[in-house]
mmCIF file of C-alpha atoms and ligand atoms in Angstrom:
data_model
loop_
_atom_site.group_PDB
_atom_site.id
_atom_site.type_symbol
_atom_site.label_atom_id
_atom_site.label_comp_id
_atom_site.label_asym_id
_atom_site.label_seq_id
_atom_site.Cartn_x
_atom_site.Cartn_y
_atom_site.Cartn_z
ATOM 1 C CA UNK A 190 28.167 44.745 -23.023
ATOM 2 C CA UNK A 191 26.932 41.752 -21.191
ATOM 3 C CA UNK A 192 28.628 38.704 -21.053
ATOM 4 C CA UNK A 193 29.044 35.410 -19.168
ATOM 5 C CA UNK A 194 33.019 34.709 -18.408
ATOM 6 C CA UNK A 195 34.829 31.284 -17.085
ATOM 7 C CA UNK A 196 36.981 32.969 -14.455
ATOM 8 C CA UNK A 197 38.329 29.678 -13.102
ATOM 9 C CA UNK A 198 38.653 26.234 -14.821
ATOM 10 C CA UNK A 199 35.834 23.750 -12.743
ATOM 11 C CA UNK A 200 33.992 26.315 -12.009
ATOM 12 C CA UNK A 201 30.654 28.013 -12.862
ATOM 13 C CA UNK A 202 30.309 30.780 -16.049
ATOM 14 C CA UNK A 203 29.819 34.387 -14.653
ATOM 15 C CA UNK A 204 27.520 37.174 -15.781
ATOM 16 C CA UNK A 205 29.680 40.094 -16.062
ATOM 17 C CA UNK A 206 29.030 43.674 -17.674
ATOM 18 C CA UNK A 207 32.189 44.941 -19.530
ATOM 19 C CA UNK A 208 32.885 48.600 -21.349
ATOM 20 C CA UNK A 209 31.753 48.847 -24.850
ATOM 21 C CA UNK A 210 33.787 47.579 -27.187
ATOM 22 C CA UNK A 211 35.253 49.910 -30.057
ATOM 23 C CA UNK A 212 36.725 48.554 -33.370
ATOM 24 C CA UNK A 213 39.822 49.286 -34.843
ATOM 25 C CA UNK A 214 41.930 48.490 -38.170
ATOM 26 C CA UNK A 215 40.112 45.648 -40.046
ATOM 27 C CA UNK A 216 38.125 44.899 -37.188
ATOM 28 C CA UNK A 217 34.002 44.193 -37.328
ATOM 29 C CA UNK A 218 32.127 44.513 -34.077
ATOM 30 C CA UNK A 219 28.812 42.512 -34.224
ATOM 31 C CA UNK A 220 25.970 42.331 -31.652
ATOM 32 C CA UNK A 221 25.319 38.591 -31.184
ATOM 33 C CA UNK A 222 22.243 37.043 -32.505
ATOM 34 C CA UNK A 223 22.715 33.684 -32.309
ATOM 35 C CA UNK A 224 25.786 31.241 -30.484
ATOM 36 C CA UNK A 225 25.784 27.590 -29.939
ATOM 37 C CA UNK A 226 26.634 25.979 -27.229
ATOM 38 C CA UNK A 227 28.982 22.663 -27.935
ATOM 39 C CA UNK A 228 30.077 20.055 -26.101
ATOM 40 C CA UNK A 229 33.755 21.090 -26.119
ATOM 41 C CA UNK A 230 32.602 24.022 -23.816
ATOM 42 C CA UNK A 231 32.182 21.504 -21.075
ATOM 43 C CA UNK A 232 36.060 20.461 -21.690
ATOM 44 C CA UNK A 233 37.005 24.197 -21.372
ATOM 45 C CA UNK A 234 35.012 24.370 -18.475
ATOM 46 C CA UNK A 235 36.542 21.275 -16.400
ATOM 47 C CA UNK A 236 39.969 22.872 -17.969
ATOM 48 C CA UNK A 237 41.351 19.456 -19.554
ATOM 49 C CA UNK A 238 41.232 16.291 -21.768
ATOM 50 C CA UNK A 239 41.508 13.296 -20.257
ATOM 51 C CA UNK A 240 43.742 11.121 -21.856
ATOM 52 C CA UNK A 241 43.900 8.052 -20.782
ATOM 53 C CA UNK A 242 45.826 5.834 -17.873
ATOM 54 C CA UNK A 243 45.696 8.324 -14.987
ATOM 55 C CA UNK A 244 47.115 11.166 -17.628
ATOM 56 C CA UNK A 245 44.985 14.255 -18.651
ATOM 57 C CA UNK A 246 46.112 17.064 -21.001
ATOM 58 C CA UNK A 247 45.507 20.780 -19.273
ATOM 59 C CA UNK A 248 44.537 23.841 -21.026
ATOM 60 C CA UNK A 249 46.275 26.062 -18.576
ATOM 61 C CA UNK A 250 49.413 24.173 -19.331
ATOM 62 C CA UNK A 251 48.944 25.221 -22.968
ATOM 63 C CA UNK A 252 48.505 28.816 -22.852
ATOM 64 C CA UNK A 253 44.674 29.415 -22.423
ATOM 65 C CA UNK A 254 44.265 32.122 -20.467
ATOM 66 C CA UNK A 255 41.652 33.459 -17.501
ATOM 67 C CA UNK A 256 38.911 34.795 -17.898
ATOM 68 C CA UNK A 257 37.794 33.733 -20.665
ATOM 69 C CA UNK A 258 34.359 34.380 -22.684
ATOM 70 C CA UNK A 259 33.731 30.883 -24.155
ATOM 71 C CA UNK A 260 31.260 30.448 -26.967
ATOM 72 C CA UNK A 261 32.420 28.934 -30.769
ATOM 73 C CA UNK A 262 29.451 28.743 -32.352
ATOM 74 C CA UNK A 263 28.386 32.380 -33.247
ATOM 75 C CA UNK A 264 26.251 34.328 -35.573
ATOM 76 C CA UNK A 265 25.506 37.995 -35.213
ATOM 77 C CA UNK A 266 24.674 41.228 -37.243
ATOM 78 C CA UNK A 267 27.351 43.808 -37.911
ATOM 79 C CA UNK A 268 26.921 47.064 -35.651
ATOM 80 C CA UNK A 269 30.408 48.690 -36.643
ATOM 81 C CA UNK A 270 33.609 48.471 -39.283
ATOM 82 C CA UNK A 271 37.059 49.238 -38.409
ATOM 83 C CA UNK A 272 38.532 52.276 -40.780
ATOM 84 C CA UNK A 273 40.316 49.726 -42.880
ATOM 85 C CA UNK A 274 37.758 46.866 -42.816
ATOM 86 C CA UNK A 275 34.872 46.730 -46.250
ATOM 87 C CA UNK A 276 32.012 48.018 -45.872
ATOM 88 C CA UNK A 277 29.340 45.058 -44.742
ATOM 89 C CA UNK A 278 25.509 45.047 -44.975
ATOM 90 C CA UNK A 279 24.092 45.749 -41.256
ATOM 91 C CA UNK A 280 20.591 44.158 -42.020
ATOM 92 C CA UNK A 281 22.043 40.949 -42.633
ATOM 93 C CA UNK A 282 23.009 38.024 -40.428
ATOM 94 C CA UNK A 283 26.119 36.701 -40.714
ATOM 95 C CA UNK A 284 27.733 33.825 -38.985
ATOM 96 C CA UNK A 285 31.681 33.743 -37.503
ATOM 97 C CA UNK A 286 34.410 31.383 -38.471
ATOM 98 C CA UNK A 287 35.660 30.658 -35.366
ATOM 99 C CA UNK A 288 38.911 29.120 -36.206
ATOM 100 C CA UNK A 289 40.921 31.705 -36.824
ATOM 101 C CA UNK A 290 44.604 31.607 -36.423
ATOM 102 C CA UNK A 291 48.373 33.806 -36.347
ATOM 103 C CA UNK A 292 48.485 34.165 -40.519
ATOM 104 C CA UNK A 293 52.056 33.700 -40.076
ATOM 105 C CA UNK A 294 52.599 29.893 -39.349
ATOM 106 C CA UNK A 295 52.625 27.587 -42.057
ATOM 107 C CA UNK A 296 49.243 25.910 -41.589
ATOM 108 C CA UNK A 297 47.781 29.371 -41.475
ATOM 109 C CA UNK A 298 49.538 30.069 -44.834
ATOM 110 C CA UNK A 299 48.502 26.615 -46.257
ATOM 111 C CA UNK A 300 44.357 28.124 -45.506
ATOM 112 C CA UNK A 301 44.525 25.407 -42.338
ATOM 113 C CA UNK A 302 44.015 27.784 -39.880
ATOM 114 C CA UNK A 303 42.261 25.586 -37.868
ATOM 115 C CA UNK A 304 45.820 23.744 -37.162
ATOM 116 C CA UNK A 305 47.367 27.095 -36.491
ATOM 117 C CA UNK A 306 50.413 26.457 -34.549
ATOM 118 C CA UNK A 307 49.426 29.035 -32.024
ATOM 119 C CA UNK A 308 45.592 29.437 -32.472
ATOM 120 C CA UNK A 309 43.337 32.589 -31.975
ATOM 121 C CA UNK A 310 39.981 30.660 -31.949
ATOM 122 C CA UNK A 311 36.852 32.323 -30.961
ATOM 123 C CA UNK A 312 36.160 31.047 -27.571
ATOM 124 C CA UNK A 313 39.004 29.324 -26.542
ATOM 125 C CA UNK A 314 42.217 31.477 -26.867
ATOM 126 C CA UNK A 315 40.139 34.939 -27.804
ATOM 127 C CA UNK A 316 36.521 35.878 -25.882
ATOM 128 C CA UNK A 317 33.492 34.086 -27.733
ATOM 129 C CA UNK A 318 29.923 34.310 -28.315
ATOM 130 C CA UNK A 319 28.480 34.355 -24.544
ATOM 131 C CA UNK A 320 28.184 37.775 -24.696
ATOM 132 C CA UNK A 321 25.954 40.519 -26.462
ATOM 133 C CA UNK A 322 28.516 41.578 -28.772
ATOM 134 C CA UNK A 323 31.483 40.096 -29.919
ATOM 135 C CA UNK A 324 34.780 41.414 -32.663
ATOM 136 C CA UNK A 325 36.116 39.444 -34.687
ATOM 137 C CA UNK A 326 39.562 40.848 -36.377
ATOM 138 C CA UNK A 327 38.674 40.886 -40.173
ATOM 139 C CA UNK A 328 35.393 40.378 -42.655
ATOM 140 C CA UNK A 329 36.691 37.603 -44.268
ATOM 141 C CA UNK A 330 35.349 35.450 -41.464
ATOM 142 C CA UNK A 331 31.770 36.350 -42.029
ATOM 143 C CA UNK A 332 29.978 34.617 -44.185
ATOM 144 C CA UNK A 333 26.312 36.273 -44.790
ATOM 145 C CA UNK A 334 23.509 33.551 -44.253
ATOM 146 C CA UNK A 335 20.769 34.495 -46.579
ATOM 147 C CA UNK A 336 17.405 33.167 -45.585
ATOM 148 C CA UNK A 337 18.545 30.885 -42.364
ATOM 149 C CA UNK A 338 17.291 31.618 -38.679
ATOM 150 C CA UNK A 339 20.959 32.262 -36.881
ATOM 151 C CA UNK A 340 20.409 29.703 -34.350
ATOM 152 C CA UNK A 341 19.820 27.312 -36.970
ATOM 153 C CA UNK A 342 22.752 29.195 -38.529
ATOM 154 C CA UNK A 343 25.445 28.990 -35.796
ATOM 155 C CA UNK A 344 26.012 25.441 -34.566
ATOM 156 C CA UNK A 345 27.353 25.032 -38.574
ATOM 157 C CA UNK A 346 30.368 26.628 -37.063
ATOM 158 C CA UNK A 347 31.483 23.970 -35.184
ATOM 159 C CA UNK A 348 29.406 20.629 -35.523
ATOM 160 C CA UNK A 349 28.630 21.284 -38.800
ATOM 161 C CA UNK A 350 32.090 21.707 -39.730
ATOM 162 C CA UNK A 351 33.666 19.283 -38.099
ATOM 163 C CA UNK A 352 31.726 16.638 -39.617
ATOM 164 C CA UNK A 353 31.697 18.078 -43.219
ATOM 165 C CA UNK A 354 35.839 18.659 -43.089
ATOM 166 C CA UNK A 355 35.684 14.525 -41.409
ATOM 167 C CA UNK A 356 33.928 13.530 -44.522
ATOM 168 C CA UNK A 357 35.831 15.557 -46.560
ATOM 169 C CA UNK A 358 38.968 13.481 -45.888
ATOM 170 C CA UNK A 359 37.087 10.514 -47.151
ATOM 171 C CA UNK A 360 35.331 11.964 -49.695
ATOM 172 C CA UNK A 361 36.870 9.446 -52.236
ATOM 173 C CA UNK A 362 35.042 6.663 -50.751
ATOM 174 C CA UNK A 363 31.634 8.037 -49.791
ATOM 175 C CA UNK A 364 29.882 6.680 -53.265
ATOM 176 C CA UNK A 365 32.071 3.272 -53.580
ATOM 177 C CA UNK A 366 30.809 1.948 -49.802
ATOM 178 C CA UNK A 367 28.669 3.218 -46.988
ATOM 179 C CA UNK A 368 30.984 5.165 -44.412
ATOM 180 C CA UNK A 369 30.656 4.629 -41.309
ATOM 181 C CA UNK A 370 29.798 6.739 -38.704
ATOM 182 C CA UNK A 371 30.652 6.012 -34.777
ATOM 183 C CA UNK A 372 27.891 7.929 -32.554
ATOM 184 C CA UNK A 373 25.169 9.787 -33.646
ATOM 185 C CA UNK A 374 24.381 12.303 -31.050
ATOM 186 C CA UNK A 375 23.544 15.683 -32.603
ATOM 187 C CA UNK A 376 27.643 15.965 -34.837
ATOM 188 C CA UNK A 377 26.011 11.977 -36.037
ATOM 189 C CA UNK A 378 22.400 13.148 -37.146
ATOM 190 C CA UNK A 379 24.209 16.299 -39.305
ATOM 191 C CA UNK A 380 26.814 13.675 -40.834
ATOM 192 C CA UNK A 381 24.380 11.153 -42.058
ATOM 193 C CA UNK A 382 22.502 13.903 -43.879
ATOM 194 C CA UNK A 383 25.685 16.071 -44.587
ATOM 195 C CA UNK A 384 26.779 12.163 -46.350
ATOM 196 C CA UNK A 385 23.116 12.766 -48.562
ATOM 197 C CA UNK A 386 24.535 16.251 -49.457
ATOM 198 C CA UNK A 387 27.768 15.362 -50.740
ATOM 199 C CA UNK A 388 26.052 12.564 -52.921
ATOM 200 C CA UNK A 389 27.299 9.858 -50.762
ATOM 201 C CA UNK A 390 25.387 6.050 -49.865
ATOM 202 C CA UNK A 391 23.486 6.175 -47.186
ATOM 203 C CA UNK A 392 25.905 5.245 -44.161
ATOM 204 C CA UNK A 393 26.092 2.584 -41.768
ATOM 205 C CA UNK A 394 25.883 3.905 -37.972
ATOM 206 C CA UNK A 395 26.978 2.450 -34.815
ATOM 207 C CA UNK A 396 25.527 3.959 -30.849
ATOM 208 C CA UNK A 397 24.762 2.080 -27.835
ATOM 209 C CA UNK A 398 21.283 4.176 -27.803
ATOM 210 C CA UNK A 399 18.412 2.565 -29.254
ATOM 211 C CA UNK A 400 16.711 6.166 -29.230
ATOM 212 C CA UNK A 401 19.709 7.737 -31.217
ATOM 213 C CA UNK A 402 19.997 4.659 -33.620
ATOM 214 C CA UNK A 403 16.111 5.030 -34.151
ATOM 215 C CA UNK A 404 16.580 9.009 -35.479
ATOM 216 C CA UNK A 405 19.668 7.677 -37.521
ATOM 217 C CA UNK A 406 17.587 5.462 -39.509
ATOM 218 C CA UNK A 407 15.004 8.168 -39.645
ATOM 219 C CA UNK A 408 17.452 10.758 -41.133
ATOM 220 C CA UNK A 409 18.505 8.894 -43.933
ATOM 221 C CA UNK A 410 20.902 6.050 -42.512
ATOM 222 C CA UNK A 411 21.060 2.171 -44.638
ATOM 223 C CA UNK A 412 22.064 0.341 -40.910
ATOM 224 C CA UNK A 413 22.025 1.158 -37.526
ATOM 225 C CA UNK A 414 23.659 -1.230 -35.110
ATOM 226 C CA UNK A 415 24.327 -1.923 -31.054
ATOM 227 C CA UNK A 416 28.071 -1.120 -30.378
ATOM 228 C CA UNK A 417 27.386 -3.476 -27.386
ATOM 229 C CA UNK A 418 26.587 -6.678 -29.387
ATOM 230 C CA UNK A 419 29.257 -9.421 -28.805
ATOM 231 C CA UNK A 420 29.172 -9.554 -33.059
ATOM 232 C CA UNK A 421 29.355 -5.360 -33.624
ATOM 233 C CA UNK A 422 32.191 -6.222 -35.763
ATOM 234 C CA UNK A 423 30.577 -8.595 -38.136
ATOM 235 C CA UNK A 424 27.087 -6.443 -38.332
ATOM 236 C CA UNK A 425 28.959 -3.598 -39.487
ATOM 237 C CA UNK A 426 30.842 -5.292 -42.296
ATOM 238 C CA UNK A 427 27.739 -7.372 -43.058
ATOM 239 C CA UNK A 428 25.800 -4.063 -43.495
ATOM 240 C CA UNK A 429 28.860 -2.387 -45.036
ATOM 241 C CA UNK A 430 29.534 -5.255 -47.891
ATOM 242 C CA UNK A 431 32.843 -5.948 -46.589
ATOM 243 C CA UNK A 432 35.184 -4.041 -44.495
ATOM 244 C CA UNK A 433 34.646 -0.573 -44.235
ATOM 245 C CA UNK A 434 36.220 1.976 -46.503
ATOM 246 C CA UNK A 435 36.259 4.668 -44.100
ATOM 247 C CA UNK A 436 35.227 5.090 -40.620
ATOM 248 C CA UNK A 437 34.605 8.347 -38.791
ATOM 249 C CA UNK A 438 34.368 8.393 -34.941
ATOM 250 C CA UNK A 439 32.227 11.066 -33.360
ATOM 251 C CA UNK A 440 32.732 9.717 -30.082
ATOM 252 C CA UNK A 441 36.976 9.154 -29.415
ATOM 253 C CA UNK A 442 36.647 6.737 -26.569
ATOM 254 C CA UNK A 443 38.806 3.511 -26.537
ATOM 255 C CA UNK A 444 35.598 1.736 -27.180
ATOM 256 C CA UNK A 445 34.892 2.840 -30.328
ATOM 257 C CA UNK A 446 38.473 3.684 -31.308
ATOM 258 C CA UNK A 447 38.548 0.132 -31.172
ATOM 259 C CA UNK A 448 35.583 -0.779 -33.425
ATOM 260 C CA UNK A 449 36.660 1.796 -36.081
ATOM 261 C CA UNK A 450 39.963 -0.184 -36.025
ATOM 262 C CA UNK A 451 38.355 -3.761 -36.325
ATOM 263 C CA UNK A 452 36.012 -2.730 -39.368
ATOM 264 C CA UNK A 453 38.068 -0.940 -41.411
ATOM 265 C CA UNK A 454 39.693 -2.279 -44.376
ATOM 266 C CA UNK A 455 43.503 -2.689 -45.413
ATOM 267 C CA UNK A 456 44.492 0.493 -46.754
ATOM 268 C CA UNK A 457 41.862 2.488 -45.475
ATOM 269 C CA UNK A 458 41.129 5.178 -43.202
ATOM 270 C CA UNK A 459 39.829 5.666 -39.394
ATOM 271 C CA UNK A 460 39.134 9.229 -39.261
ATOM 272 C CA UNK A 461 38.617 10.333 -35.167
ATOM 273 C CA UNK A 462 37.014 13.519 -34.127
ATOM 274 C CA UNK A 463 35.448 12.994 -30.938
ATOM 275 C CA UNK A 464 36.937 13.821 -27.860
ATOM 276 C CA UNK A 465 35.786 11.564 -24.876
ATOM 277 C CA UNK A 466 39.004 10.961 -24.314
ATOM 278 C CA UNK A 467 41.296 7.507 -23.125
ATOM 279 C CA UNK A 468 44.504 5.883 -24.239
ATOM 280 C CA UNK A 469 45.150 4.633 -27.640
ATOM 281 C CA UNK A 470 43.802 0.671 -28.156
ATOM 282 C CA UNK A 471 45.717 -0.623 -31.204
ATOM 283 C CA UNK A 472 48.376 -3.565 -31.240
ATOM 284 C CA UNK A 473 51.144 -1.564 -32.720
ATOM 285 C CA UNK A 474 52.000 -4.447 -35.483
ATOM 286 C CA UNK A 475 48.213 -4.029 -37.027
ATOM 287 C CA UNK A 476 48.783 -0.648 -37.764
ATOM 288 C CA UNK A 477 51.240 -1.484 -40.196
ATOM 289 C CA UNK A 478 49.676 -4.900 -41.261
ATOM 290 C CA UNK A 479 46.593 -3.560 -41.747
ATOM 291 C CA UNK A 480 47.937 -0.426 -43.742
ATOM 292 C CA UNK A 481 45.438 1.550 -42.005
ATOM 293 C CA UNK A 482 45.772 5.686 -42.065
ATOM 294 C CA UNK A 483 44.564 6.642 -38.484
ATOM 295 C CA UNK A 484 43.875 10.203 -38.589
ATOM 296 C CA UNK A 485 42.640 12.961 -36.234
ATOM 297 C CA UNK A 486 40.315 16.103 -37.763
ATOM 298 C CA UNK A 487 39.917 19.107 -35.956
ATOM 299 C CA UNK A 488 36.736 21.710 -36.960
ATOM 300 C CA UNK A 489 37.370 22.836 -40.548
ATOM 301 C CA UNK A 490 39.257 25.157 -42.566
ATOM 302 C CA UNK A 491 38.207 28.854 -44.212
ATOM 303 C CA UNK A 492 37.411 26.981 -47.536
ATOM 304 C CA UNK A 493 35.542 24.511 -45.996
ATOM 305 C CA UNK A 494 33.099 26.482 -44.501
ATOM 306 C CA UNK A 495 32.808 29.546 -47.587
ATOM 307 C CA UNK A 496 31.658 25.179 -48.822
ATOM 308 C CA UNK A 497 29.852 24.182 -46.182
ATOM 309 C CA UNK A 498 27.426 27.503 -45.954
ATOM 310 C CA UNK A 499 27.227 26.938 -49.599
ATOM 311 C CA UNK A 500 25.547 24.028 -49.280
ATOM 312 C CA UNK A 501 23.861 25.465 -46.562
ATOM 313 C CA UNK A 502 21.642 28.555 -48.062
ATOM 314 C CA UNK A 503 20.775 25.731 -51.250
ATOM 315 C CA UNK A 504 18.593 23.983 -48.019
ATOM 316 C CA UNK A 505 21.097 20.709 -48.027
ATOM 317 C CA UNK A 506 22.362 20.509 -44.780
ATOM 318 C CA UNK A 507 20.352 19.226 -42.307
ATOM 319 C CA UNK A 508 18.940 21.599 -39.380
ATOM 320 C CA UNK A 509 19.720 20.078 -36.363
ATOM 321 C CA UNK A 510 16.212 20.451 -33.543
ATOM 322 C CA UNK A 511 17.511 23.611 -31.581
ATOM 323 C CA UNK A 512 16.458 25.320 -28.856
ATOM 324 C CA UNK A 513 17.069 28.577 -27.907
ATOM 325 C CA UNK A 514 17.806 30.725 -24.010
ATOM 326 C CA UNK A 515 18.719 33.410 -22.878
ATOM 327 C CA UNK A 516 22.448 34.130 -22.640
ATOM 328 C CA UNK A 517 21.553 34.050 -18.178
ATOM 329 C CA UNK A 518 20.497 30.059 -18.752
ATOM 330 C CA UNK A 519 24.471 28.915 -19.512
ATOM 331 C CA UNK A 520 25.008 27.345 -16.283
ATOM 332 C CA UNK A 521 22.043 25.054 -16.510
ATOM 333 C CA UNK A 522 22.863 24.394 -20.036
ATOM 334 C CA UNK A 523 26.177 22.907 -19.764
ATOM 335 C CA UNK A 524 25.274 21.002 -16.460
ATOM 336 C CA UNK A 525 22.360 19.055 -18.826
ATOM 337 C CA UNK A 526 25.059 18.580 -21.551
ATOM 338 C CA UNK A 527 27.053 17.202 -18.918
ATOM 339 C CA UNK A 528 24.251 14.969 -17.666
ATOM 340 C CA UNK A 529 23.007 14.176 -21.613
ATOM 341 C CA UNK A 530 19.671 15.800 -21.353
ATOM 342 C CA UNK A 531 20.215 18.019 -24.141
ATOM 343 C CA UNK A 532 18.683 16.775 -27.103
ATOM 344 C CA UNK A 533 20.213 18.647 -30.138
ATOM 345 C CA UNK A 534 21.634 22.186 -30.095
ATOM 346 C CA UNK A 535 20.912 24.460 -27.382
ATOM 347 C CA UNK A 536 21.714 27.947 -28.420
ATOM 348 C CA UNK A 537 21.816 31.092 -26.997
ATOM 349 C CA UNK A 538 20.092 33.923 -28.294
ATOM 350 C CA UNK A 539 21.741 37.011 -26.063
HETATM 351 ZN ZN1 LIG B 1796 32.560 22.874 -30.643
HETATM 352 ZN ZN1 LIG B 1797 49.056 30.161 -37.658
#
């Protein structure tokens, strides 16, 4: 098999040709039709979060291990079973949940894998989708996706479910107010029509861009408004109708960690899923003043995507503008999603 592999955090991906792999147990080995490549991977990459005054948080320190074959985003087409796996359709595509975790802690036995206490996700602790072919340990994280193109298919694994399991913590409140949405890079433009899925109000958006606030409106968005004006505060709850309900933060820099905290309502919730990184910016005493629920979401679980791929194959999620490369192009890739020339997805099709 080909694949590209990190061998040291910093550093450039590697192409690399490994043995065939062979299945075993419940194991499904599928050749690779389709992967994503996310922002995260540039994290991974550099090997660390940076997290604010002088500290950052590194992935060697917490158990990921070199080399490793990144790639979370994948979709592929079944090529063997293991003796004890079911018996899956080889003519179909079928895209990987990614988040997959021990089975034994009690997230994993709560169906939150994706907080597993000690995680075997797809491209981070176990080798990922930059490769030709890629085995995943059991069918039940393959979900078949009917008539979709697999690059179109794949980024749902990660963008598209970290914004749908966001929303879904504020699902309550998506038809009383207009959430709002921090950032709309490519995880903003699937939100504001994942919002139009879930029979939400159009939301209210906030990015410095005028380009990306533009495509917001286009894509279905009531407001779309300068996180640099002096009054971002008051435009938001002016387009809102009052403070904000809910507020869900693509980006996770103190900037708009900030904002999300100033617009939001008593009572209500600041949901943050970006990673930029920084230091927490709240006054301690607001927290509890304002009654505010500050919480963090991390991808999605197994029943949110069996959802979210539901929704999916009915045609309601929106497609975010891909483009596809060869599995070689990696490098380049994640140097223009460093630089923010990508414009979308960019996925690999090995
Ligand atoms: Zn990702
Ligand atoms: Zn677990």
């Amino acid at each position: 098999m080909r694949c590209q592999t990190l061998n040291e955090f910093g550093g450039d991906v590697v192409a690399e040709e490994r043995a065939d792999m062979t299945v075993t147990g419940t194991e499904v080995l599928l050749k690779v039709t389709a992967n994503g490549v996310c922002h995260s991977d540039l994290h991974i990459r550099e090997g660390s979060y940076n997290l604010g005054a002088g500290k950052t948080l590194s992935f060697a320190d917490r158990g990921m291990k070199l080399p490793l074959v990144m790639g979370h985003e994948p979709a592929g087409m079944v090529v063997e079973t293991g003796p004890e796996s079911v018996e899956l359709d080889s003519t179909k595509n079928f895209v990987i949940f990614p988040w997959q975790g021990c089975m034994e802690c009690h997230q994993c036995e709560s169906g939150l894998e994706n907080y597993c206490s000690a995680p075997r996700y797809t491209g981070l602790q176990v080798d990922g989708g930059y490769a030709d072919y890629i085995k995943v340990p059991h069918a039940r994280y393959l979900f078949d996706i009917g008539d979709m193109e697999p690059s179109i298919a794949a980024p749902l694994a990660c963008s598209g479910l970290t914004t749908y399991s966001a929303l879904k913590k504020v699902e309550d409140t998506l038809t009383k107010a207009p959430v709002v949405i921090l950032g709309v890079g490519g995880l903003g433009l699937m939100c504001v029509g994942l919002v139009k899925a879930m029979g939400g109000l159009p939301p209210v958006v906030v990015d410095i861009d005028p380009a990306k606030r533009e495509a917001a409106l286009k894509a279905g968005a009531s407001a779309a408004i300068d996180g640099l004006a002096d009054d971002a505060v008051a435009q938001v709850q002016a387009a809102v109708g009052g403070p904000a309900l809910a507020v869900i933060d693509l980006v996770g820099a103190e900037s708009t960690a900030t904002l999300g905290f100033d617009v939001v309502g008593k009572g209500c919730k600041l949901v943050i899923v970006g990673l930029f990184g920084g230091a927490s910016p709240w006054a301690l005493p607001l927290i509890p003043v304002k009654a505010i629920t500050i919480m963090g979401s991390y991808a999605g679980s197994l029943g949110e995507f069996a959802e979210l791929i539901d929704l999916a194959r009915k045609g309601l999620v929106p497609a975010l503008p891909t483009k596809t490369y060869p599995l070689e192009a990696v490098n380049g890739i994640l140097n223009d999603l460093e630089a923010g020339k990508v414009i979308g997805r960019a996925v690999l099709t090995p």
